[in-house]
Amino acid sequence: MLEQSILSNLVNIATNILLSLCQIRHVFGVWIVLLLFSCDQLEKKETFKIGFSQCVSNDAWRRAMHEEMARELSFYPELSLEIKDARGNNELQIRQIREFLGEGIDLLVVSPNESDPLTPVVEEAFQSGIPVIIVDRKINSNLYSAYVGGDNYEIGFTAGQYIRNLLDNKGDLLEIWGLKGSSPAKERNRGLMEALEGSDIRIVAELEGEWEKDTARVRMRDYLEKKEHVPFDLIFGHNDVMAIGAYEICRDVGLRHKKFVGVDALPGKLGGIQAITDGVLHASFIYPTGGDKAIEVAKKILFGEVYEKENILQTAAVDSSNVRIMKQQTDKILDQQANIIRQREMINNQVELYQSQRGLLMIFGITLFVAIASLAYVFKSLKEKQEINKELKYKNQEILEQQEKLLEYSRQAEEVTRYKLEFFTNISHEFRTPLTLIQGPVEELLDRKDTGQFKSDLLLIKKNTLRLLRLVNQLMDFRKIDNGKMQVRASLQPIVPFLEEIMSAFRKTAKDQQVHFKLICDAPNLKVWIDPSMMDKVMFNLLSNAFKLIPRKGHIHLHVSEDPVRHEVVIKVEDNGPGMDVSELGHIFDRFYQAKPGERKTGTGLGLALSKELVELHHGTITVSSDPGENTTFEVRLKLGNVHFDSHELVTDLSESAYLHLDQESFFRDETDIHAARKDLAETGPRILVVEDDLEIRSYLKIKLEELYEVLETDNPDTALAMVHDCVPDLITCDLMLKDKNGLDLVRKLKSDPKTSYIPIIAISAMASQEDRLAGIKMGVDDYFTKPFSISLVLERIRVLLEERKKLKEHYLHELPVMEPTARDTHEQTEKKFALAFKALVEENVSNPDFGVQEICSELGLSKGQLYRKTKSALGYSVNDYINKVRLKKARYLLLNDKSAIADIAFQVGFRTGAYFSTAFKMAFGITPSEFRDRAYPDGF
Ligand code: FRU
């Protein structure tokens, strides 16, 4: 209980934590979602690729342009830039622009090398839908998105005005052109020319410097080297580098004093501002690269913002008057730009740091989330498990209850089965006497010559009676097994003779059916501890089954062998009958199992089940295998030696074992024997004396009793008394209210006379008072019925009383009274005399095989009926039974004391053949004569 409450508290706490965690989890979950979402957004932000087709990039002005672009781009991480350098080659630039278009750029920036050749490809790009920004140099078309660059005309014009001022409106000027096909060169020239209009300044020479210092130097040198070259006062280069180149050449030829003016005014060591500071150039005009502006415009276009199409950059003149301040400013700008780059790098580092930390945070967040989710899951599982456990417990309980119920049902079923079996067995038991009584007359009828026409019917009756008797016996055996009363009495038996004995019972059938029936054995001297009566049933059953199904000319073989490995004897009954299929094989040993109709005639399904039980009582096994239509083999395996039996299961006393195995089944096997046995039994069945003066009741009782017993009747007690002495009835029914005399007197006389006191008396009387009953019982009446009585009750009571009497007699007649007639020792002297005369006669004739009832009757002058009755009364045995037992007992004596051959002994005791003697001896003693002698004299007689 305590543990339960602690557990439930823990569960409550865990549930609360779980709920709180669930709430936290919600908040945390939202945060995680936002985090993931924001990351997702950042990562999903659209990126744009800008392709920049640069006409040339090997000079400082272009490098400055690229740096500005890079700086500006650092503010827009979503923009990426790729520069392709055409190295001043128009064709190459056209090709590179096409490459950009093929690569799928989002925006094209072009600084065309020359206008005319580049115009078509730029128009094409623009018309394909890609925004195009023209920087620095122009094309001859308006088909572009935006232009970024200085006003080259204005630069040219401003430079012209400056030169006019510098030369005081007169002088000679040498102009060094940029690339003639490029728009800045053309516009700067146009501006210059227009500014110089109206002055006396004339252009004495125009050199093509193509925007490059080296080219300008070459052209300058060439010009000066020409003899007829016109002297000049001032050189105007379309850019600073060409002007500086020209200065350097002039300086080398002593023309340093000439004036040099350029364009660009770049900051830095090699820039125009430094050249002015150094006195190389007289002046320069700022021409911004527009790199930052170009990126800014590109961004606006790509982001869909408003932008200017023409972005003209401002220019300004730089000369000695402002160069200092300009230099300071540009140096500062350069510093600041360097600073910006540094900061940009720092920001980048921070961003990287942030991103890595954000990654870590995400991992942490996810881990935390997973941990919390796992925790929640664990708690949830715990709760579910508890629920499931509860459910399971409940189900277990249910199952247990069901199990209990099932057990109860099975107990009840067992009980019912037991009752049924008991009932069945009892009923079967009841069948024995009537069956026996049927058997006797049938055999008698079969013996009679005048019943020839009914012989087949009689044989059928006989056969089926025997079958029923066997079934009854089997059922009773089952009952014994079930009650644990079937006890093995094992003795050491030579297995081959034992089997041969059993086989002998089937020889005739085998011969009739032309069945090849033989025993195949590789261990003829093998001895096995068995209960002969049980194994007899097993083997008899297996053989009779085989014979039931064997086709004509088939074969039934018994194989006996020793399995040395398992230390067992193996007995196989193999036949080539129809066999069984697998489903049948599985049930063949089940009690009451019967094959499907039409498949196999296996009888009631008792024999094999009983055989199995009997083999198992021997700790052996019985199995079957079958190849339908080919062969069927039953295999019995019995352990050798006797250690597997309990000591009380072993019989070592020879004579005991001989008697123990006398069993009813054996009696039924040999038809001759059966005949004799039944004949006796029929004629010596129980005799009942009915003493009744009411004619109707007497007749009624007689009719009913005659169905089962021999009935004597009288209405007179005196006659009754005489009849009792003469006929020795087995039971008397007596009316106590007789006309002349009191029936009670008769009872008193009979019960007080020791010669008759053993005879059971059933009183049937109209006297119903308590006192009358008491008087009757006091007198020794065995039962008391008042009129009107139930005949079935009376019959039942008679049966039970006779049965009890029989058992009692069997109990006292355990040993055969050869010399002394022990039964009925209370009989009259005449009965004793009869017994002695009878015994002497039998002993005299024991060697005569023809000696029997007929001979005795004529010798003693008795009718058959009298003889049977007197013999039964005096000796407790039937005539043939007695003779048979005398013969066998004498045989046993001779076997022990006479060296004669067994066949001779058989002859001496009245058996015609050794085989029949052997069978009868074995039936009586459970052992063959030769074994009997072998055991008595193991070392030879
Ligand atoms: C650089 C440059 C500059 C000039 C511009 C004209 O390549 O020659 O000096 O101003 O190009 O396009």
PDB file of N, CA and C and ligand atoms in Angstrom, residues 54-62 111-113 135-138 152 155 178-179 182-185 188 210-212 238-242 263-264 266 285 287-288, ligand 1:
ATOM      1  N   GLN A  54      34.089  44.019 -68.073  1.00  0.00           N
ATOM      2  CA  GLN A  54      35.041  45.149 -67.980  1.00  0.00           C
ATOM      3  C   GLN A  54      35.898  45.157 -69.241  1.00  0.00           C
ATOM      4  N   CYS A  55      36.009  46.354 -69.891  1.00  0.00           N
ATOM      5  CA  CYS A  55      36.768  46.402 -71.144  1.00  0.00           C
ATOM      6  C   CYS A  55      38.255  46.158 -70.932  1.00  0.00           C
ATOM      7  N   VAL A  56      38.731  46.641 -69.788  1.00  0.00           N
ATOM      8  CA  VAL A  56      40.151  46.487 -69.499  1.00  0.00           C
ATOM      9  C   VAL A  56      40.321  46.654 -67.991  1.00  0.00           C
ATOM     10  N   SER A  57      41.374  46.031 -67.419  1.00  0.00           N
ATOM     11  CA  SER A  57      41.448  46.198 -65.967  1.00  0.00           C
ATOM     12  C   SER A  57      42.882  46.291 -65.459  1.00  0.00           C
ATOM     13  N   ASN A  58      43.784  46.614 -66.365  1.00  0.00           N
ATOM     14  CA  ASN A  58      45.175  46.644 -65.912  1.00  0.00           C
ATOM     15  C   ASN A  58      45.669  48.032 -65.510  1.00  0.00           C
ATOM     16  N   ASP A  59      44.738  48.963 -65.242  1.00  0.00           N
ATOM     17  CA  ASP A  59      45.184  50.293 -64.798  1.00  0.00           C
ATOM     18  C   ASP A  59      44.556  50.655 -63.473  1.00  0.00           C
ATOM     19  N   ALA A  60      45.117  51.663 -62.845  1.00  0.00           N
ATOM     20  CA  ALA A  60      44.714  52.047 -61.477  1.00  0.00           C
ATOM     21  C   ALA A  60      43.268  52.490 -61.411  1.00  0.00           C
ATOM     22  N   TRP A  61      42.827  53.250 -62.519  1.00  0.00           N
ATOM     23  CA  TRP A  61      41.445  53.759 -62.512  1.00  0.00           C
ATOM     24  C   TRP A  61      40.438  52.607 -62.446  1.00  0.00           C
ATOM     25  N   ARG A  62      40.732  51.555 -63.210  1.00  0.00           N
ATOM     26  CA  ARG A  62      39.793  50.409 -63.222  1.00  0.00           C
ATOM     27  C   ARG A  62      39.850  49.659 -61.883  1.00  0.00           C
ATOM     28  N   SER A 111      31.205  47.927 -69.283  1.00  0.00           N
ATOM     29  CA  SER A 111      31.991  49.117 -69.646  1.00  0.00           C
ATOM     30  C   SER A 111      32.567  48.800 -71.018  1.00  0.00           C
ATOM     31  N   PRO A 112      31.861  49.196 -72.093  1.00  0.00           N
ATOM     32  CA  PRO A 112      32.258  48.730 -73.428  1.00  0.00           C
ATOM     33  C   PRO A 112      33.612  49.303 -73.858  1.00  0.00           C
ATOM     34  N   ASN A 113      34.394  48.400 -74.441  1.00  0.00           N
ATOM     35  CA  ASN A 113      35.725  48.838 -74.901  1.00  0.00           C
ATOM     36  C   ASN A 113      35.555  49.924 -75.956  1.00  0.00           C
ATOM     37  N   VAL A 135      28.564  51.466 -67.764  1.00  0.00           N
ATOM     38  CA  VAL A 135      29.411  52.356 -66.937  1.00  0.00           C
ATOM     39  C   VAL A 135      30.542  52.946 -67.780  1.00  0.00           C
ATOM     40  N   ASP A 136      30.911  54.164 -67.435  1.00  0.00           N
ATOM     41  CA  ASP A 136      32.083  54.876 -68.000  1.00  0.00           C
ATOM     42  C   ASP A 136      31.930  55.107 -69.500  1.00  0.00           C
ATOM     43  N   ARG A 137      32.057  54.095 -70.303  1.00  0.00           N
ATOM     44  CA  ARG A 137      31.964  54.265 -71.752  1.00  0.00           C
ATOM     45  C   ARG A 137      30.557  53.902 -72.219  1.00  0.00           C
ATOM     46  N   LYS A 138      30.146  54.514 -73.338  1.00  0.00           N
ATOM     47  CA  LYS A 138      28.753  54.333 -73.764  1.00  0.00           C
ATOM     48  C   LYS A 138      28.667  53.449 -74.994  1.00  0.00           C
ATOM     49  N   ASN A 152      31.757  63.230 -70.107  1.00  0.00           N
ATOM     50  CA  ASN A 152      33.045  63.366 -70.776  1.00  0.00           C
ATOM     51  C   ASN A 152      33.101  64.634 -71.650  1.00  0.00           C
ATOM     52  N   ILE A 155      33.907  67.268 -69.285  1.00  0.00           N
ATOM     53  CA  ILE A 155      35.326  67.185 -68.884  1.00  0.00           C
ATOM     54  C   ILE A 155      36.200  67.811 -69.984  1.00  0.00           C
ATOM     55  N   GLY A 178      42.330  58.947 -76.248  1.00  0.00           N
ATOM     56  CA  GLY A 178      42.039  57.578 -75.751  1.00  0.00           C
ATOM     57  C   GLY A 178      41.650  56.739 -76.962  1.00  0.00           C
ATOM     58  N   LEU A 179      41.163  55.541 -76.709  1.00  0.00           N
ATOM     59  CA  LEU A 179      40.765  54.675 -77.838  1.00  0.00           C
ATOM     60  C   LEU A 179      39.722  55.392 -78.665  1.00  0.00           C
ATOM     61  N   SER A 182      36.060  54.700 -78.522  1.00  0.00           N
ATOM     62  CA  SER A 182      35.363  54.735 -77.232  1.00  0.00           C
ATOM     63  C   SER A 182      34.726  56.104 -77.021  1.00  0.00           C
ATOM     64  N   SER A 183      33.585  56.091 -76.357  1.00  0.00           N
ATOM     65  CA  SER A 183      32.809  57.313 -76.219  1.00  0.00           C
ATOM     66  C   SER A 183      33.528  58.391 -75.396  1.00  0.00           C
ATOM     67  N   PRO A 184      34.269  58.060 -74.304  1.00  0.00           N
ATOM     68  CA  PRO A 184      34.928  59.127 -73.543  1.00  0.00           C
ATOM     69  C   PRO A 184      35.931  59.903 -74.409  1.00  0.00           C
ATOM     70  N   ALA A 185      36.663  59.129 -75.266  1.00  0.00           N
ATOM     71  CA  ALA A 185      37.657  59.794 -76.104  1.00  0.00           C
ATOM     72  C   ALA A 185      36.969  60.793 -77.036  1.00  0.00           C
ATOM     73  N   ARG A 188      35.361  63.721 -74.963  1.00  0.00           N
ATOM     74  CA  ARG A 188      36.366  64.636 -74.385  1.00  0.00           C
ATOM     75  C   ARG A 188      36.955  65.530 -75.505  1.00  0.00           C
ATOM     76  N   GLU A 210      45.352  55.384 -76.955  1.00  0.00           N
ATOM     77  CA  GLU A 210      44.474  54.207 -76.658  1.00  0.00           C
ATOM     78  C   GLU A 210      44.301  53.953 -75.164  1.00  0.00           C
ATOM     79  N   TRP A 211      44.296  55.057 -74.384  1.00  0.00           N
ATOM     80  CA  TRP A 211      44.085  55.046 -72.913  1.00  0.00           C
ATOM     81  C   TRP A 211      45.254  54.441 -72.128  1.00  0.00           C
ATOM     82  N   GLU A 212      46.316  54.056 -72.829  1.00  0.00           N
ATOM     83  CA  GLU A 212      47.384  53.347 -72.119  1.00  0.00           C
ATOM     84  C   GLU A 212      48.670  54.178 -72.092  1.00  0.00           C
ATOM     85  N   HIS A 238      43.911  62.412 -72.838  1.00  0.00           N
ATOM     86  CA  HIS A 238      42.517  62.114 -72.453  1.00  0.00           C
ATOM     87  C   HIS A 238      42.426  61.469 -71.073  1.00  0.00           C
ATOM     88  N   ASN A 239      43.584  60.942 -70.616  1.00  0.00           N
ATOM     89  CA  ASN A 239      43.628  60.545 -69.191  1.00  0.00           C
ATOM     90  C   ASN A 239      45.000  60.847 -68.620  1.00  0.00           C
ATOM     91  N   ASP A 240      45.102  60.731 -67.293  1.00  0.00           N
ATOM     92  CA  ASP A 240      46.338  61.136 -66.627  1.00  0.00           C
ATOM     93  C   ASP A 240      47.510  60.254 -67.017  1.00  0.00           C
ATOM     94  N   VAL A 241      47.237  58.907 -67.096  1.00  0.00           N
ATOM     95  CA  VAL A 241      48.378  58.017 -67.349  1.00  0.00           C
ATOM     96  C   VAL A 241      49.039  58.295 -68.700  1.00  0.00           C
ATOM     97  N   MET A 242      48.226  58.646 -69.699  1.00  0.00           N
ATOM     98  CA  MET A 242      48.812  58.949 -71.011  1.00  0.00           C
ATOM     99  C   MET A 242      49.574  60.269 -70.934  1.00  0.00           C
ATOM    100  N   VAL A 263      43.313  63.751 -67.381  1.00  0.00           N
ATOM    101  CA  VAL A 263      41.939  63.534 -66.863  1.00  0.00           C
ATOM    102  C   VAL A 263      41.963  62.300 -65.925  1.00  0.00           C
ATOM    103  N   ASP A 264      41.199  62.357 -64.957  1.00  0.00           N
ATOM    104  CA  ASP A 264      40.961  61.260 -63.971  1.00  0.00           C
ATOM    105  C   ASP A 264      41.169  61.754 -62.543  1.00  0.00           C
ATOM    106  N   LEU A 266      43.084  60.746 -60.151  1.00  0.00           N
ATOM    107  CA  LEU A 266      42.946  59.654 -59.162  1.00  0.00           C
ATOM    108  C   LEU A 266      43.787  59.929 -57.931  1.00  0.00           C
ATOM    109  N   PHE A 285      41.399  66.537 -64.277  1.00  0.00           N
ATOM    110  CA  PHE A 285      39.969  66.722 -64.014  1.00  0.00           C
ATOM    111  C   PHE A 285      39.384  65.403 -63.472  1.00  0.00           C
ATOM    112  N   TYR A 287      37.571  62.418 -62.803  1.00  0.00           N
ATOM    113  CA  TYR A 287      36.642  61.564 -63.569  1.00  0.00           C
ATOM    114  C   TYR A 287      36.329  60.343 -62.687  1.00  0.00           C
ATOM    115  N   PRO A 288      35.212  60.417 -61.882  1.00  0.00           N
ATOM    116  CA  PRO A 288      34.917  59.331 -60.917  1.00  0.00           C
ATOM    117  C   PRO A 288      34.689  58.002 -61.656  1.00  0.00           C
TER     118      PRO A 288
HETATM  119  C1  FRU B   1      40.994  53.921 -67.675  1.00  0.00           C
HETATM  120  C2  FRU B   1      40.628  55.085 -68.493  1.00  0.00           C
HETATM  121  C3  FRU B   1      40.596  56.290 -67.761  1.00  0.00           C
HETATM  122  C4  FRU B   1      39.679  57.106 -68.564  1.00  0.00           C
HETATM  123  C5  FRU B   1      38.654  56.133 -68.926  1.00  0.00           C
HETATM  124  C6  FRU B   1      37.942  56.401 -70.147  1.00  0.00           C
HETATM  125  O1  FRU B   1      41.035  52.778 -68.394  1.00  0.00           O
HETATM  126  O2  FRU B   1      41.522  55.165 -69.606  1.00  0.00           O
HETATM  127  O3  FRU B   1      41.853  56.824 -67.547  1.00  0.00           O
HETATM  128  O4  FRU B   1      39.218  58.203 -67.971  1.00  0.00           O
HETATM  129  O5  FRU B   1      39.325  54.971 -69.006  1.00  0.00           O
HETATM  130  O6  FRU B   1      37.120  55.383 -70.449  1.00  0.00           O
END
